[in-house]
Amino acid sequence: MTLQDVKDILDAEMIVGGDKLDMEVKTAFGADLMSDVLAYAKAGSLLLTGLTNPQVIRTANVLDIAAIIVVRGKKPPQETVNLADEMHIPILCTKYILFETAGRLYQKGIVGCVEKVQSKS
Amino acid sequence: MELSSIINALSLRVVSGKDNLSNAVTGGYVGDLLSDVMGNGKSGDLWITRQVHQNIVAVASLKDLAGIVLVNNCEPAEDTIQKGVKEGIPIMISEMPGFDVAGKVYNLIKKDHHE
Amino acid sequence: MRGESSEQVLNGQKIFEELFIIEGGNFNKAGEVASRIKVILKNMGIPDELVRRAALVAYESEINIVSYAKQGYMKLTVNPDLIMIESIDEGEGIVDIELAMQEGYSTANDRIREMGFGAGMGLCNIKNYSDYFDLRSKIGKGTYLKMIIESQQKNPKTE
């Protein structure tokens, strides 16, 4: 599905990245621990989180996350919005809790992702 | 719906609270920050998290949550299991990521409401 | 945040080096160095997967410096065989390295946890994503981390 579909399904508000609505997304990762995201999330996934600090954007940048969905009606502070803008990472805000957000997207075919990189040792 | 139906449908591994698997699950909550769950979780919610610290048991107990599902095959700390057993809080483990667990539980609860 | 960068040729091998300064306690800037490293590596034409892993280990160690030290440095070295990231901080040091390496163990305060870190996963992530990893710490002095990501893939990393 496209980011536009995601926006519709979640009745979400686009905060950053309105020019990327035709981007295709297939997988998602939901978490409030950035280290957890760093350990598991796959490039090109949606990141569903309740956090809004700038580290969410940094994490998304490091992992090439497709877009961030901020849940539970939270609005990111200006510094987060600015950083997302600078790094071209879309942010959508939805009023739904993470459980409902995941449920709605899962119902429409988005799946979770676990891509653990293994070291050699 | 009954917690045991979700356990069967998702093949969850139960590590504590085996006497309370008939708990009614009325909703779900995904969250890794204890203060968030304390503030926003509702009684009867099934809590989906990757936190394994023993404090999750206290949160589940205080909020009357239906149970805790640990995702990504996270093993709970030994004192977490002990506390779960003592307080009768069902702690379950899933191999799936939180997103899929939430998606599946969401669909099960929805279907249950429609029937 | 930027120190100096240099490019030199040693034994016919091109070596790139850059040193970054990291300010302890400044969470607004935490992650800037990792983002910068990512851009540098991308511009060198290094494959995405390697860039991602390098940025990730740099990011986790940067968060550690910001969380636990007054100041720190990070050095990026790139040659045709590997990407090496070293981080050195002037912090309290790690009392028990074995314990610190255990997943779930953390001494983070609430502020760090609210940011989504401090869940005791950082060092595990760093170890899992590097091909070579070394951690040395002196109590009251600081901590040194060395992380290497090999450019020549001897065997595939991802499952």
Short mmCIF file of C-alpha atoms in Angstrom, two decimals:
data_model
loop_
_atom_site.label_atom_id
_atom_site.label_comp_id
_atom_site.label_asym_id
_atom_site.label_seq_id
_atom_site.Cartn_x
_atom_site.Cartn_y
_atom_site.Cartn_z
CA MET A 1 0.00 0.00 0.00
CA THR A 2 1.05 3.62 -0.28
CA LEU A 3 1.66 6.14 2.45
CA GLN A 4 -1.59 7.79 1.33
CA ASP A 5 -3.44 4.53 2.13
CA VAL A 6 -1.76 4.42 5.52
CA LYS A 7 -2.84 7.99 6.15
CA ASP A 8 -6.45 7.14 5.23
CA ILE A 9 -6.58 3.92 7.25
CA LEU A 10 -5.30 5.72 10.34
CA ASP A 11 -7.23 8.91 9.76
CA ALA A 12 -3.85 10.54 10.24
CA GLU A 13 -2.51 14.03 9.92
CA MET A 14 0.56 14.53 7.77
CA ILE A 15 3.10 16.63 9.65
CA VAL A 16 6.12 16.25 7.37
CA GLY A 17 6.60 14.70 3.94
CA GLY A 18 3.40 15.43 2.03
CA ASP A 19 5.38 14.91 -1.17
CA LYS A 20 6.01 11.26 -0.33
CA LEU A 21 2.42 10.03 -0.19
CA ASP A 22 2.90 7.70 -3.17
CA MET A 23 5.71 5.81 -1.43
CA GLU A 24 5.09 2.04 -1.17
CA VAL A 25 5.21 0.39 2.27
CA LYS A 26 4.89 -3.28 3.19
CA THR A 27 6.26 -3.74 6.69
CA ALA A 28 6.02 -2.04 10.07
CA PHE A 29 7.68 -2.08 13.45
CA GLY A 30 6.02 -0.80 16.60
CA ALA A 31 8.10 0.10 19.63
CA ASP A 32 8.89 2.71 22.24
CA LEU A 33 12.49 1.61 22.72
CA MET A 34 14.80 3.00 20.11
CA SER A 35 17.42 0.33 20.80
CA ASP A 36 14.74 -2.26 20.05
CA VAL A 37 14.06 -0.54 16.75
CA LEU A 38 17.79 -0.49 16.03
CA ALA A 39 18.05 -4.19 16.80
CA TYR A 40 15.17 -5.37 14.64
CA ALA A 41 13.59 -2.93 12.23
CA LYS A 42 14.14 -3.33 8.53
CA ALA A 43 14.94 -0.58 6.03
CA GLY A 44 11.83 0.74 4.31
CA SER A 45 9.50 -0.10 7.21
CA LEU A 46 7.01 2.13 8.96
CA LEU A 47 7.95 2.97 12.53
CA LEU A 48 4.97 3.15 14.91
CA THR A 49 5.82 4.79 18.20
CA GLY A 50 4.53 6.85 21.08
CA LEU A 51 7.79 8.79 21.34
CA THR A 52 8.19 12.22 19.75
CA ASN A 53 11.71 13.34 20.65
CA PRO A 54 14.33 14.04 17.95
CA GLN A 55 16.03 10.69 18.62
CA VAL A 56 13.12 9.00 16.85
CA ILE A 57 14.14 10.83 13.67
CA ARG A 58 17.83 10.04 14.21
CA THR A 59 16.96 6.37 14.64
CA ALA A 60 14.81 6.39 11.52
CA ASN A 61 17.62 8.04 9.58
CA VAL A 62 20.21 5.51 10.69
CA LEU A 63 17.95 2.63 9.63
CA ASP A 64 16.43 4.13 6.47
CA ILE A 65 12.94 3.90 7.95
CA ALA A 66 10.27 4.89 5.39
CA ALA A 67 8.03 6.96 7.64
CA ILE A 68 7.15 7.54 11.28
CA ILE A 69 3.64 7.13 12.65
CA VAL A 70 3.19 8.92 15.95
CA VAL A 71 0.35 7.32 17.89
CA ARG A 72 -2.04 8.25 20.68
CA GLY A 73 -2.76 11.78 19.44
CA LYS A 74 0.70 13.04 20.36
CA LYS A 75 2.20 15.89 18.37
CA PRO A 76 5.96 16.04 17.84
CA PRO A 77 7.78 19.14 19.13
CA GLN A 78 9.13 21.66 16.62
CA GLU A 79 12.74 20.43 16.89
CA THR A 80 11.60 16.95 15.86
CA VAL A 81 9.58 18.33 12.95
CA ASN A 82 12.54 20.42 11.77
CA LEU A 83 14.90 17.46 11.89
CA ALA A 84 12.44 15.23 10.01
CA ASP A 85 12.08 17.93 7.39
CA GLU A 86 15.83 18.21 7.04
CA MET A 87 16.26 14.44 6.74
CA HIS A 88 13.23 13.95 4.47
CA ILE A 89 11.50 11.52 6.81
CA PRO A 90 7.69 11.74 6.73
CA ILE A 91 5.78 11.98 10.02
CA LEU A 92 2.10 11.11 10.36
CA CYS A 93 0.10 11.56 13.55
CA THR A 94 -2.88 9.41 14.44
CA LYS A 95 -5.26 9.56 17.39
CA TYR A 96 -5.29 5.77 17.70
CA ILE A 97 -3.24 3.94 20.32
CA LEU A 98 -0.40 1.76 19.06
CA PHE A 99 -2.51 -1.41 19.45
CA GLU A 100 -5.31 -0.03 17.29
CA THR A 101 -2.84 1.43 14.77
CA ALA A 102 -1.08 -1.91 14.39
CA GLY A 103 -4.41 -3.73 14.19
CA ARG A 104 -5.78 -1.51 11.44
CA LEU A 105 -2.64 -1.75 9.33
CA TYR A 106 -2.29 -5.49 9.90
CA GLN A 107 -5.86 -5.99 8.76
CA LYS A 108 -5.00 -4.28 5.48
CA GLY A 109 -1.95 -6.42 4.83
CA ILE A 110 1.03 -4.70 6.44
CA VAL A 111 3.21 -7.22 8.26
CA GLY A 112 5.78 -6.92 11.01
CA CYS A 113 9.47 -7.13 10.36
CA VAL A 114 12.33 -8.75 12.16
CA GLU A 115 15.66 -8.53 10.53
CA LYS A 116 18.34 -9.32 13.00
CA VAL A 117 21.77 -8.76 11.60
CA GLN A 118 24.10 -11.49 12.76
CA SER A 119 27.76 -10.94 13.42
CA LYS A 120 30.22 -13.59 12.42
CA SER A 121 31.41 -14.73 15.83
CA MET B 1 -12.86 -12.99 24.71
CA GLU B 2 -11.10 -15.46 26.93
CA LEU B 3 -7.32 -15.20 27.21
CA SER B 4 -6.95 -18.93 26.57
CA SER B 5 -8.46 -18.55 23.08
CA ILE B 6 -5.81 -15.97 22.21
CA ILE B 7 -3.08 -18.22 23.65
CA ASN B 8 -4.26 -21.05 21.40
CA ALA B 9 -4.70 -18.92 18.31
CA LEU B 10 -1.25 -17.35 18.60
CA SER B 11 0.54 -20.41 20.08
CA LEU B 12 1.79 -18.40 23.02
CA ARG B 13 4.06 -19.98 25.62
CA VAL B 14 2.69 -19.39 29.14
CA VAL B 15 5.30 -18.89 31.87
CA SER B 16 3.16 -17.66 34.78
CA GLY B 17 -0.42 -17.13 35.95
CA LYS B 18 -1.65 -20.48 34.64
CA ASP B 19 -4.70 -20.37 36.93
CA ASN B 20 -5.95 -17.16 35.36
CA LEU B 21 -6.08 -18.04 31.68
CA SER B 22 -9.85 -17.56 31.71
CA ASN B 23 -9.31 -13.81 32.19
CA ALA B 24 -11.48 -11.76 29.84
CA VAL B 25 -9.53 -9.77 27.25
CA THR B 26 -11.45 -6.66 26.26
CA GLY B 27 -8.72 -4.75 24.46
CA GLY B 28 -5.01 -4.47 23.87
CA TYR B 29 -2.20 -2.10 24.66
CA VAL B 30 1.22 -1.98 23.04
CA GLY B 31 3.86 -0.11 25.00
CA ASP B 32 7.37 -0.41 26.36
CA LEU B 33 7.31 2.52 28.75
CA LEU B 34 5.86 1.57 32.12
CA SER B 35 4.63 5.09 32.83
CA ASP B 36 2.71 5.06 29.52
CA VAL B 37 0.98 1.80 30.37
CA MET B 38 0.28 3.02 33.91
CA GLY B 39 -1.32 6.14 32.47
CA ASN B 40 -3.13 4.79 29.44
CA GLY B 41 -3.68 1.04 29.79
CA LYS B 42 -7.23 -0.06 30.61
CA SER B 43 -8.40 -2.91 32.79
CA GLY B 44 -8.94 -6.03 30.69
CA ASP B 45 -6.26 -5.00 28.18
CA LEU B 46 -3.76 -7.57 27.00
CA TRP B 47 -0.40 -5.83 27.28
CA ILE B 48 2.03 -6.42 24.43
CA THR B 49 5.61 -5.41 25.24
CA ARG B 50 9.28 -6.29 25.07
CA GLN B 51 9.99 -5.12 28.61
CA VAL B 52 11.06 -8.06 30.76
CA HIS B 53 11.77 -6.24 34.02
CA GLN B 54 9.87 -7.46 37.08
CA ASN B 55 8.05 -4.13 37.38
CA ILE B 56 5.81 -5.16 34.47
CA VAL B 57 4.03 -7.51 36.88
CA ALA B 58 3.27 -4.69 39.29
CA VAL B 59 1.91 -2.54 36.46
CA ALA B 60 -0.29 -5.38 35.16
CA SER B 61 -1.56 -6.08 38.63
CA LEU B 62 -2.29 -2.44 39.52
CA LYS B 63 -4.10 -1.83 36.24
CA ASP B 64 -5.99 -5.16 36.26
CA LEU B 65 -4.61 -6.07 32.86
CA ALA B 66 -5.66 -9.44 31.43
CA GLY B 67 -2.06 -10.53 30.92
CA ILE B 68 1.32 -9.68 29.41
CA VAL B 69 2.64 -10.93 26.07
CA LEU B 70 6.40 -10.61 25.59
CA VAL B 71 7.32 -10.31 21.93
CA ASN B 72 10.29 -11.26 19.74
CA ASN B 73 10.88 -14.28 21.93
CA CYS B 74 12.07 -12.09 24.81
CA GLU B 75 12.80 -14.18 27.89
CA PRO B 76 11.56 -12.60 31.11
CA ALA B 77 14.02 -12.14 33.96
CA GLU B 78 13.80 -14.90 36.59
CA ASP B 79 12.39 -12.56 39.24
CA THR B 80 9.76 -11.41 36.75
CA ILE B 81 8.48 -14.98 36.36
CA GLN B 82 8.53 -15.51 40.12
CA LYS B 83 6.56 -12.33 40.67
CA GLY B 84 4.11 -13.27 37.92
CA VAL B 85 3.53 -16.65 39.55
CA LYS B 86 3.07 -15.09 42.98
CA GLU B 87 0.63 -12.44 41.78
CA GLY B 88 -1.19 -14.77 39.39
CA ILE B 89 -0.48 -12.55 36.37
CA PRO B 90 -0.38 -14.50 33.09
CA ILE B 91 2.90 -13.82 31.29
CA MET B 92 3.18 -15.29 27.80
CA ILE B 93 5.89 -15.32 25.18
CA SER B 94 5.50 -14.98 21.43
CA GLU B 95 8.11 -15.44 18.73
CA MET B 96 6.43 -12.76 16.64
CA PRO B 97 7.24 -9.06 16.66
CA GLY B 98 4.86 -6.80 18.59
CA PHE B 99 3.26 -5.49 15.42
CA ASP B 100 2.03 -8.92 14.33
CA VAL B 101 0.91 -9.90 17.83
CA ALA B 102 -1.09 -6.67 18.05
CA GLY B 103 -2.53 -7.22 14.58
CA LYS B 104 -3.64 -10.76 15.32
CA VAL B 105 -5.09 -9.96 18.75
CA TYR B 106 -6.90 -6.95 17.27
CA ASN B 107 -8.53 -9.10 14.62
CA LEU B 108 -9.51 -11.81 17.12
CA ILE B 109 -11.14 -9.32 19.47
CA LYS B 110 -12.96 -7.60 16.59
CA LYS B 111 -14.27 -10.88 15.26
CA ASP B 112 -15.38 -11.87 18.75
CA HIS B 113 -17.38 -8.66 19.09
CA HIS B 114 -19.15 -9.23 15.81
CA GLU B 115 -20.26 -12.75 16.61
CA MET C 1 30.86 18.46 16.28
CA ARG C 2 33.35 18.08 13.47
CA GLY C 3 37.01 17.75 14.05
CA GLU C 4 39.36 17.32 11.17
CA SER C 5 39.36 14.88 8.34
CA SER C 6 42.26 13.59 6.34
CA GLU C 7 42.85 11.38 3.41
CA GLN C 8 46.17 9.72 2.90
CA VAL C 9 47.71 6.95 0.91
CA LEU C 10 49.62 4.31 2.84
CA ASN C 11 51.27 1.41 1.03
CA GLY C 12 49.12 2.17 -1.95
CA GLN C 13 45.93 2.00 0.15
CA LYS C 14 43.69 5.02 0.42
CA ILE C 15 42.78 5.76 4.03
CA PHE C 16 40.13 8.23 5.16
CA GLU C 17 40.02 9.48 8.74
CA GLU C 18 37.81 11.91 10.56
CA LEU C 19 37.57 12.84 14.20
CA PHE C 20 34.36 14.07 15.83
CA ILE C 21 33.81 15.66 19.21
CA ILE C 22 30.73 14.66 21.21
CA GLU C 23 29.30 16.79 23.97
CA GLY C 24 28.13 14.82 27.02
CA GLY C 25 24.61 15.45 28.29
CA ASN C 26 23.43 17.26 25.16
CA PHE C 27 20.54 15.08 24.03
CA ASN C 28 19.45 17.56 21.37
CA LYS C 29 22.62 16.88 19.45
CA ALA C 30 22.87 13.16 20.18
CA GLY C 31 22.93 11.33 16.88
CA GLU C 32 24.46 14.13 14.80
CA VAL C 33 27.78 12.37 14.50
CA ALA C 34 26.16 9.09 13.46
CA SER C 35 24.12 10.92 10.82
CA ARG C 36 27.29 12.61 9.57
CA ILE C 37 29.15 9.29 9.41
CA LYS C 38 26.27 7.84 7.45
CA VAL C 39 26.47 10.65 4.88
CA ILE C 40 30.27 10.31 4.56
CA LEU C 41 30.07 6.55 3.99
CA LYS C 42 27.17 6.88 1.55
CA ASN C 43 29.10 9.45 -0.45
CA MET C 44 32.01 7.02 -0.68
CA GLY C 45 29.72 4.60 -2.45
CA ILE C 46 29.83 1.97 0.30
CA PRO C 47 26.89 -0.52 0.08
CA ASP C 48 23.75 0.47 2.01
CA GLU C 49 23.79 -2.50 4.37
CA LEU C 50 27.32 -1.71 5.55
CA VAL C 51 26.48 1.97 5.89
CA ARG C 52 23.44 1.08 7.98
CA ARG C 53 25.47 -1.13 10.31
CA ALA C 54 28.21 1.45 10.71
CA ALA C 55 25.71 4.24 11.39
CA LEU C 56 23.94 2.03 13.88
CA VAL C 57 26.99 1.17 15.99
CA ALA C 58 28.11 4.81 15.81
CA TYR C 59 24.68 5.94 16.96
CA GLU C 60 24.47 3.57 19.92
CA SER C 61 27.96 4.55 21.09
CA GLU C 62 27.17 8.22 20.61
CA ILE C 63 24.08 7.81 22.79
CA ASN C 64 26.26 6.12 25.41
CA ILE C 65 28.70 9.04 25.44
CA VAL C 66 25.92 11.63 25.66
CA SER C 67 24.21 9.62 28.40
CA TYR C 68 27.16 8.82 30.61
CA ALA C 69 30.17 11.07 29.92
CA LYS C 70 31.12 14.73 30.07
CA GLN C 71 32.77 14.61 26.70
CA GLY C 72 33.88 12.10 24.14
CA TYR C 73 35.41 11.61 20.74
CA MET C 74 34.59 9.40 17.87
CA LYS C 75 36.99 8.52 15.12
CA LEU C 76 36.00 7.12 11.77
CA THR C 77 38.60 5.30 9.70
CA VAL C 78 37.81 3.88 6.28
CA ASN C 79 40.11 1.88 4.09
CA PRO C 80 39.24 -0.50 1.26
CA ASP C 81 38.94 -3.45 3.67
CA LEU C 82 37.02 -2.04 6.58
CA ILE C 83 35.12 0.68 8.36
CA MET C 84 36.45 1.30 11.86
CA ILE C 85 34.71 3.42 14.46
CA GLU C 86 36.43 4.16 17.75
CA SER C 87 34.79 6.00 20.59
CA ILE C 88 36.62 7.34 23.59
CA ASP C 89 34.93 9.11 26.45
CA GLU C 90 35.84 10.88 29.62
CA GLY C 91 33.23 9.28 31.78
CA GLU C 92 32.88 7.26 34.95
CA GLY C 93 33.88 4.05 33.23
CA ILE C 94 32.09 0.73 33.41
CA VAL C 95 32.42 -1.10 36.73
CA ASP C 96 31.51 -4.58 35.50
CA ILE C 97 31.86 -5.05 31.75
CA GLU C 98 30.39 -8.54 31.78
CA LEU C 99 27.29 -7.25 33.52
CA ALA C 100 27.08 -4.23 31.20
CA MET C 101 27.11 -6.57 28.21
CA GLN C 102 24.12 -8.48 29.51
CA GLU C 103 20.98 -7.66 27.59
CA GLY C 104 18.55 -5.80 29.80
CA TYR C 105 21.15 -4.49 32.25
CA SER C 106 21.27 -0.71 32.42
CA THR C 107 22.22 2.09 34.79
CA ALA C 108 20.29 4.68 32.77
CA ASN C 109 18.28 7.37 34.51
CA ASP C 110 14.67 8.27 33.71
CA ARG C 111 15.63 10.97 31.23
CA ILE C 112 17.54 8.50 29.08
CA ARG C 113 14.70 5.99 29.33
CA GLU C 114 12.12 8.55 28.26
CA MET C 115 14.14 9.05 25.10
CA GLY C 116 13.69 5.38 24.30
CA PHE C 117 17.17 4.31 25.33
CA GLY C 118 18.60 2.82 28.49
CA ALA C 119 16.89 -0.53 28.09
CA GLY C 120 20.18 -2.37 28.35
CA MET C 121 20.40 -3.17 24.66
CA GLY C 122 22.91 -0.67 23.32
CA LEU C 123 26.10 -2.64 23.83
CA CYS C 124 24.40 -5.84 22.60
CA ASN C 125 23.34 -4.05 19.45
CA ILE C 126 26.87 -2.74 18.95
CA LYS C 127 28.32 -6.21 19.40
CA ASN C 128 25.78 -7.86 17.09
CA TYR C 129 26.24 -5.34 14.31
CA SER C 130 30.04 -5.23 14.28
CA ASP C 131 32.35 -7.85 12.87
CA TYR C 132 34.92 -7.02 15.53
CA PHE C 133 34.21 -5.34 18.82
CA ASP C 134 36.46 -4.37 21.73
CA LEU C 135 35.47 -2.62 24.94
CA ARG C 136 37.93 -1.32 27.52
CA SER C 137 37.09 0.77 30.53
CA LYS C 138 38.94 2.37 33.45
CA ILE C 139 36.86 3.34 36.44
CA GLY C 140 36.85 7.09 36.96
CA LYS C 141 38.71 7.65 33.68
CA GLY C 142 36.56 6.59 30.77
CA THR C 143 35.67 3.99 28.21
CA TYR C 144 37.14 3.00 24.85
CA LEU C 145 35.13 1.17 22.22
CA LYS C 146 36.42 -0.15 18.95
CA MET C 147 34.04 -1.41 16.30
CA ILE C 148 34.98 -2.78 12.93
CA ILE C 149 32.75 -3.55 10.00
CA GLU C 150 34.44 -5.42 7.22
CA SER C 151 33.83 -4.22 3.69
CA GLN C 152 34.87 -7.46 2.07
CA GLN C 153 32.12 -9.87 2.96
CA LYS C 154 33.67 -13.24 3.64
CA ASN C 155 30.32 -14.71 4.47
CA PRO C 156 26.87 -13.15 4.31
CA LYS C 157 25.66 -11.39 7.44
CA THR C 158 21.95 -11.14 7.12
CA GLU C 159 19.64 -14.06 7.55
#
